[in-house]
Coordinates of C-alpha atoms in Angstrom, one line a residue:
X1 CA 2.6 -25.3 19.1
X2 CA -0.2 -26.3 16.7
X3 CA -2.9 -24.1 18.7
X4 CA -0.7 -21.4 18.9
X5 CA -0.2 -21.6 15.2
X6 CA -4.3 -22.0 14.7
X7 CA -5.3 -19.2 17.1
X8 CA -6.9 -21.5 19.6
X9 CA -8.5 -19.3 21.9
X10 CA -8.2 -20.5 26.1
X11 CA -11.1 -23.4 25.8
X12 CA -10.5 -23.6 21.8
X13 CA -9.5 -27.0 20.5
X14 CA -8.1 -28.8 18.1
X15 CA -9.9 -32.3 17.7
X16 CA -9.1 -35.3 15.3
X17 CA -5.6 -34.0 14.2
X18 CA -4.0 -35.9 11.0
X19 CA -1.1 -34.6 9.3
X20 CA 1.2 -36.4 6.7
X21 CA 3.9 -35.6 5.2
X22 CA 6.4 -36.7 2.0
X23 CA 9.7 -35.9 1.2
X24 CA 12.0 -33.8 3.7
X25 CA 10.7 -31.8 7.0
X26 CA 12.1 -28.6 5.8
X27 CA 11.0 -29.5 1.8
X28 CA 8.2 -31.8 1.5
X29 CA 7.1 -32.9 -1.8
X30 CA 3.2 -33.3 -0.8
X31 CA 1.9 -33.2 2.4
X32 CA -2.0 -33.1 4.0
X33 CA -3.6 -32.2 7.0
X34 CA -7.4 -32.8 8.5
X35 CA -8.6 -31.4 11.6
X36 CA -11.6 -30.1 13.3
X37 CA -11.2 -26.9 15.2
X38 CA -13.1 -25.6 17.6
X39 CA -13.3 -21.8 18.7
X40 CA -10.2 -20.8 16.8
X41 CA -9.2 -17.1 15.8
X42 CA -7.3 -15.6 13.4
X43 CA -5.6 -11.6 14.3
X44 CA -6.0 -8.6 12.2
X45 CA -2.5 -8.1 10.3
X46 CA -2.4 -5.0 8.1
X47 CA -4.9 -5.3 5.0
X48 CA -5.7 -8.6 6.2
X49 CA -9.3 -9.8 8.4
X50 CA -9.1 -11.6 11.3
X51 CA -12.2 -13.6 12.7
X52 CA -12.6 -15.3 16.4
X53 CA -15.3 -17.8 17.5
X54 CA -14.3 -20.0 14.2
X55 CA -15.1 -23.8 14.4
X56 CA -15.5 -26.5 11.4
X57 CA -13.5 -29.0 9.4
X58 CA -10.4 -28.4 8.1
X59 CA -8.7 -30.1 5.0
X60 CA -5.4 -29.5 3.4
X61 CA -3.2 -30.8 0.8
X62 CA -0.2 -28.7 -0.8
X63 CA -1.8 -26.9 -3.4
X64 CA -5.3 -26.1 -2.1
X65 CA -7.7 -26.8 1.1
X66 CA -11.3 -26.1 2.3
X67 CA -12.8 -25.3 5.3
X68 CA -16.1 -26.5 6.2
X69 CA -17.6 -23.7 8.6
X70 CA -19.9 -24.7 11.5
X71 CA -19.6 -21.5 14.3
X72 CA -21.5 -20.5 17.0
X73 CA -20.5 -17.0 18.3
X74 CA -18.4 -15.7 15.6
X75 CA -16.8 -12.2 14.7
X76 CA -15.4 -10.7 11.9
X77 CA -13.1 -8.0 12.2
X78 CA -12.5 -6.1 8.6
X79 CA -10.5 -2.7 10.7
X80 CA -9.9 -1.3 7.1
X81 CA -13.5 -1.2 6.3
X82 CA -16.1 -1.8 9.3
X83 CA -15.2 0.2 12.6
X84 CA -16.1 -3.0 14.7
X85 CA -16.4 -6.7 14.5
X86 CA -19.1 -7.8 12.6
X87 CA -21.1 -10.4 15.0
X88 CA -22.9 -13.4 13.8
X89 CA -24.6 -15.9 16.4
X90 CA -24.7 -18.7 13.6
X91 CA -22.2 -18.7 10.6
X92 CA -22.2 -21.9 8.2
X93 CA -21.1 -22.4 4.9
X94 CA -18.3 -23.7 2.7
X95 CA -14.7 -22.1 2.1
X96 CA -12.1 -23.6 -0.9
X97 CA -9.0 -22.4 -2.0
X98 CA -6.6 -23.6 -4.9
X99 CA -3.3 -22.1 -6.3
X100 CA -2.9 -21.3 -9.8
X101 CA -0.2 -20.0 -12.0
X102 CA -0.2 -16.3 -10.7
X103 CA -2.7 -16.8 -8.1
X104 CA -4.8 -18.1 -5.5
X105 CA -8.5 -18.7 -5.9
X106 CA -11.0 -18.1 -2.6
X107 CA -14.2 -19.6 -3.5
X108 CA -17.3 -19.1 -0.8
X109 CA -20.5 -21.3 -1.1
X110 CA -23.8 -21.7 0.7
X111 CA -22.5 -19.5 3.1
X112 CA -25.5 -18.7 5.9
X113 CA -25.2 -16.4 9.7
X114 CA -27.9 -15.4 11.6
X115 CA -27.4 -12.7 15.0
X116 CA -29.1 -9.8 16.4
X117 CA -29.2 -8.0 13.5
X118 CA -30.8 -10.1 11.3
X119 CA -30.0 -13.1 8.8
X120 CA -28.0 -13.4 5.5
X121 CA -26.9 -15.8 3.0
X122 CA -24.5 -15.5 -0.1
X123 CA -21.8 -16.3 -1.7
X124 CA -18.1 -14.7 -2.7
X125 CA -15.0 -15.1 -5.0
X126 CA -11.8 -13.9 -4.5
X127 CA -8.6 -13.9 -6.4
X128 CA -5.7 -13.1 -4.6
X129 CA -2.5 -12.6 -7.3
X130 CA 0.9 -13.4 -6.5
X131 CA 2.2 -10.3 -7.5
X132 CA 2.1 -7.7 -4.7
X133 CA 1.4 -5.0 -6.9
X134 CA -1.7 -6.1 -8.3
X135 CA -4.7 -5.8 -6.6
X136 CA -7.4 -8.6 -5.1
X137 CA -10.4 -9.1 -6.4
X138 CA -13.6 -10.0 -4.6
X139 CA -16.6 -10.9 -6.4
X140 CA -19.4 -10.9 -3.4
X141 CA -23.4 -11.2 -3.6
X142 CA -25.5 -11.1 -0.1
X143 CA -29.2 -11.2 0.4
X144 CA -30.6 -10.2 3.6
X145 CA -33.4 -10.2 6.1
X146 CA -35.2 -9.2 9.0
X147 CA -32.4 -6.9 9.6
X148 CA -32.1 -3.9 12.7
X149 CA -32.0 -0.4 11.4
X150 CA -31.0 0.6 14.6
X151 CA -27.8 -0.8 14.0
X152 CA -27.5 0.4 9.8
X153 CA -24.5 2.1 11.2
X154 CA -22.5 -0.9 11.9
X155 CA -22.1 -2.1 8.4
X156 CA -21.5 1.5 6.9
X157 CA -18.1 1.5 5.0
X158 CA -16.9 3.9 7.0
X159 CA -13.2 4.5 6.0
X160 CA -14.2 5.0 2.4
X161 CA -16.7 7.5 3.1
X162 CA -16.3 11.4 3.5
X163 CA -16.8 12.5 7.1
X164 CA -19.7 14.3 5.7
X165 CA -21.7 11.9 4.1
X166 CA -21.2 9.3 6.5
X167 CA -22.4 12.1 9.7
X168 CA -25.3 12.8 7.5
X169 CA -26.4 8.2 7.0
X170 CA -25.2 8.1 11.1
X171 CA -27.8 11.3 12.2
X172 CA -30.3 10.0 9.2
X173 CA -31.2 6.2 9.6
X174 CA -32.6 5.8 13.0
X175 CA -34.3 2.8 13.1
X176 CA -37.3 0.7 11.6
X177 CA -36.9 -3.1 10.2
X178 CA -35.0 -4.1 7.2
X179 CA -37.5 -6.5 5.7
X180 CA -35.1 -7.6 2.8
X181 CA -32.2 -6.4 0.9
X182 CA -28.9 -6.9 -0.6
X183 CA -25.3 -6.2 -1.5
X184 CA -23.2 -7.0 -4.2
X185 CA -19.7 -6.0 -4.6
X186 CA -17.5 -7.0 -7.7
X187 CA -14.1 -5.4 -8.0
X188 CA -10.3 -4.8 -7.5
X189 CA -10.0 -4.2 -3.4
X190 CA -7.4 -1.4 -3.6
X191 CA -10.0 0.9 -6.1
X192 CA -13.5 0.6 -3.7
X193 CA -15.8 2.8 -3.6
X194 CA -14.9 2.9 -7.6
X195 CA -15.2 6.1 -7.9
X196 CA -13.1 5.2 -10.9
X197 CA -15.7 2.8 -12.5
X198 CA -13.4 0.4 -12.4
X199 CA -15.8 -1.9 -9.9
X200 CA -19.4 -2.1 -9.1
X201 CA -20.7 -1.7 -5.6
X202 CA -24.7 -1.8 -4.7
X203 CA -26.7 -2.1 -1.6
X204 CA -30.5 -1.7 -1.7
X205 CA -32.5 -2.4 1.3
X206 CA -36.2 -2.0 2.1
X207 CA -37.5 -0.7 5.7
X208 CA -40.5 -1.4 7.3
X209 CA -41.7 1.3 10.2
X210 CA -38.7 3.7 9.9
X211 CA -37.8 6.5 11.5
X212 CA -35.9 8.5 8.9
X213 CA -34.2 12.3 9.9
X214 CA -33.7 13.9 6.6
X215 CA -32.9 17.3 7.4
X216 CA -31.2 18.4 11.0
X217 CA -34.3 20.2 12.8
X218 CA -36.9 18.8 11.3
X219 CA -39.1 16.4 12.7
X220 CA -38.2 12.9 11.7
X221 CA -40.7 11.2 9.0
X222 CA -41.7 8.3 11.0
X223 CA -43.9 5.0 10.3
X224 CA -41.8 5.2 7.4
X225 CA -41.9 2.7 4.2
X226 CA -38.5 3.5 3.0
X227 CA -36.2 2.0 0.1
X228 CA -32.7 2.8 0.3
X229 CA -30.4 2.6 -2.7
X230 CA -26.5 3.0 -2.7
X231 CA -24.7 2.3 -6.4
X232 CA -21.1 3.3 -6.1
X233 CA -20.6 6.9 -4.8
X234 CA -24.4 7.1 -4.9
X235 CA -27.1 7.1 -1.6
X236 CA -30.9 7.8 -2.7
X237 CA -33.6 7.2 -0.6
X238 CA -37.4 6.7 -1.1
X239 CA -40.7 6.0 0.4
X240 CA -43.9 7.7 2.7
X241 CA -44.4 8.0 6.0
X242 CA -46.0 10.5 8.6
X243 CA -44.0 14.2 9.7
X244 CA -45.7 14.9 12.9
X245 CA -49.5 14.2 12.0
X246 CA -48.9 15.2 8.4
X247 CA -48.9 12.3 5.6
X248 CA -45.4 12.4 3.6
X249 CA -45.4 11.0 0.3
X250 CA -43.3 10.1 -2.2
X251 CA -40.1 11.6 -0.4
X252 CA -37.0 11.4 -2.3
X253 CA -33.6 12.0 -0.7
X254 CA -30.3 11.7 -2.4
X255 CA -26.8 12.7 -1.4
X256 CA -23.2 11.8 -3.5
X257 CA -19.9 11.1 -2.6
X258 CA -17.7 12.3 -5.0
X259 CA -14.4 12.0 -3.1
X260 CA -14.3 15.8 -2.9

């Protein structure tokens, strides 16, 4: 019952189970809970994520828990945001959590993956109110590295994007090697891409040998040295590199989504 409950995947486990519990079975006054799991998963419901491939230590007590990550093989599935799972060969990190009057408090620290498409560390905050009619909050900063450009495409928002401007990133960013970058997103959940000004959303990313399309028919700028730049509704792109045997320079691109 308790796997089904955790999400325990066939060859999932739960390890080093401890649970205890005051008061009555159907209204305990305090209770806690330690356990190590082992290739757990969690299903997409509605707004909410779900993840597989989870392991780590988990600790519980009435009013607030943590989860001490430790995964190998790991996916995230966001369906409202990303189109697939994001896949991670090594996630790490620390998750707490605490109730307070009128809300719970997600806290995310030294958190660390590593996969195919490069490596990333950060940290997040999130504050989930009681009141359904209020909207979550997630306070997020990401640096990243030695990323794919091949796969750009992957981490595109793509449900808050206009079919247009997300064809034109999809046809634009070919490939080339994300030497460093980051993201930060700070805002109410329910107002992204804050059109409204009501959040901030950033990602700026440097490629190394790009191959960049920036107008259908053209030949491709290539060998490029590109820095892209999206701040809200906002994509500009920069940089040099070579059209056929000519020498491009200082190339600026940019292209808005204004919900339109």
């Amino acid at each position: 019952l308790l796997d089904a409950w955790l999400g325990l995947r066939p060859g999932g486990s739960l390890e080093n189970f401890s649970l205890r519990l005051q008061g009555d079975w159907l209204s305990t006054e305090h209770f806690s809970l330690e356990a190590d799991i082992r290739d757990g998963a969690v299903q997409t419901y509605g707004k909410y994520p779900g993840a597989r491939g989870v392991s780590g230590h988990l600790s519980m007590v009435r009013e607030k828990g943590s989860f001490r990550i430790d995964s190998t093989g790991m996916a995230l599935s966001l369906p409202r945001v990303f189109r697939q799972p994001l896949e991670a060969r090594r996630v790490s990190g620390d998750l707490n959590w605490e109730k307070y009057v009128g809300y719970w408090l997600v806290n995310g620290n030294a958190l660390r993956l590593s996969g195919d498409d490069g490596r990333g560390s950060g940290s997040l905050s999130l504050h989930l109110p009681h009141d359904e009619a209020v909207s979550p909050r997630l306070k997020l900063r990401v640096d990243f590295e030695d990323g794919n450009g091949a796969n750009a495409a992957h981490y595109y928002p793509a449900s808050h994007l206009k079919p247009s401007t997300l064809a034109w990133m999809e046809s634009s960013f070919v490939g080339g090697e994300i030497t460093r970058g980051y993201l930060v997103y700070d805002g109410p959940i329910r107002q992204f891409p804050f059109r409204d000004g009501s959040g901030k959303f950033e990602l700026r990313g440097h490629v190394r040998r790009g191959v960049y399309r920036f107008l259908t028919g053209w030949e491709p700028i290539r060998q490029a040295e590109v820095d892209v730049a999206i701040n809200g509704a906002e994509v500009t792109v920069t940089g040099d590199g070579k059209i056929g045997k000519l020498d491009a320079t200082q190339v600026v691109v940019s292209a808005r989504d204004d919900g339109t």
